[in-house]
Amino acid sequence: MQSLPIEPISQASANPRNGRCGRVEEGTCIWLYSEEDFNSRPELTDPEILRTNLASAILQMTSLGLGGI
């Protein structure tokens, strides 16, 4: 079963979101965390391949006989 967990985003993900809020029309970005919390977050997001559970993909590949795992 796959899920979408709620987790903190990196600074690199937060900054563009802030920029998009006023791109078309005047807007306000409201961050639901403190500046201290923001500064404690990692600058960059780990690559998805390192964050994703690959068990399902590996089982599907094995059942289809795709490559040696």
CSV table of C-alpha atoms in Angstrom, one decimal:
chain,number,residue,atom,x,y,z
A,1,MET,CA,0.0,0.0,0.0
A,2,GLN,CA,1.4,3.4,-0.9
A,3,SER,CA,0.7,6.6,1.0
A,4,LEU,CA,1.6,10.2,0.9
A,5,PRO,CA,3.2,11.1,4.2
A,6,ILE,CA,3.3,14.7,5.4
A,7,GLU,CA,6.9,15.7,5.9
A,8,PRO,CA,9.0,18.9,6.1
A,9,ILE,CA,10.3,20.2,2.8
A,10,SER,CA,13.8,21.5,2.1
A,11,GLN,CA,14.7,25.1,1.8
A,12,ALA,CA,15.2,24.6,-1.9
A,13,SER,CA,11.6,23.5,-2.2
A,14,ALA,CA,10.2,26.2,0.0
A,15,ASN,CA,11.8,29.2,-1.7
A,16,PRO,CA,10.3,28.7,-5.2
A,17,ARG,CA,6.8,28.2,-3.5
A,18,ASN,CA,7.3,31.6,-1.9
A,19,GLY,CA,8.2,33.1,-5.3
A,20,ARG,CA,5.1,31.6,-7.1
A,21,CYS,CA,2.6,33.1,-4.7
A,22,GLY,CA,2.8,36.6,-6.3
A,23,ARG,CA,3.7,35.7,-9.9
A,24,VAL,CA,0.4,36.4,-11.7
A,25,GLU,CA,-1.2,38.7,-9.2
A,26,GLU,CA,-0.2,40.3,-5.9
A,27,GLY,CA,-0.1,37.6,-3.3
A,28,THR,CA,1.0,36.6,0.2
A,29,CYS,CA,2.9,33.5,1.2
A,30,ILE,CA,2.1,32.3,4.7
A,31,TRP,CA,4.6,29.8,6.0
A,32,LEU,CA,3.2,27.5,8.8
A,33,TYR,CA,6.6,27.2,10.5
A,34,SER,CA,9.0,29.5,12.2
A,35,GLU,CA,12.1,31.0,10.6
A,36,GLU,CA,14.2,28.9,13.1
A,37,ASP,CA,12.4,25.7,11.8
A,38,PHE,CA,13.1,26.8,8.2
A,39,ASN,CA,16.8,27.4,8.9
A,40,SER,CA,17.1,24.0,10.5
A,41,ARG,CA,15.8,22.2,7.4
A,42,PRO,CA,18.3,20.8,4.8
A,43,GLU,CA,19.2,23.1,2.0
A,44,LEU,CA,18.4,20.5,-0.7
A,45,THR,CA,16.0,17.6,-0.9
A,46,ASP,CA,17.5,14.1,-1.1
A,47,PRO,CA,17.0,12.5,-4.5
A,48,GLU,CA,13.7,10.5,-4.8
A,49,ILE,CA,15.5,7.3,-5.5
A,50,LEU,CA,17.0,7.5,-1.9
A,51,ARG,CA,13.6,8.4,-0.3
A,52,THR,CA,11.4,5.8,-2.1
A,53,ASN,CA,10.7,2.3,-1.0
A,54,LEU,CA,11.6,0.2,-4.0
A,55,ALA,CA,10.2,-3.1,-2.7
A,56,SER,CA,7.0,-2.9,-4.9
A,57,ALA,CA,9.0,-2.1,-8.1
A,58,ILE,CA,11.5,-4.9,-7.4
A,59,LEU,CA,8.8,-7.5,-6.7
A,60,GLN,CA,7.0,-6.5,-10.0
A,61,MET,CA,10.3,-6.7,-11.9
A,62,THR,CA,11.0,-10.1,-10.4
A,63,SER,CA,7.5,-11.5,-11.2
A,64,LEU,CA,7.9,-10.3,-14.8
A,65,GLY,CA,11.4,-11.8,-15.1
A,66,LEU,CA,13.0,-8.5,-15.9
A,67,GLY,CA,16.7,-8.6,-15.2
A,68,GLY,CA,18.6,-10.2,-12.3
A,69,ILE,CA,18.0,-8.6,-9.0
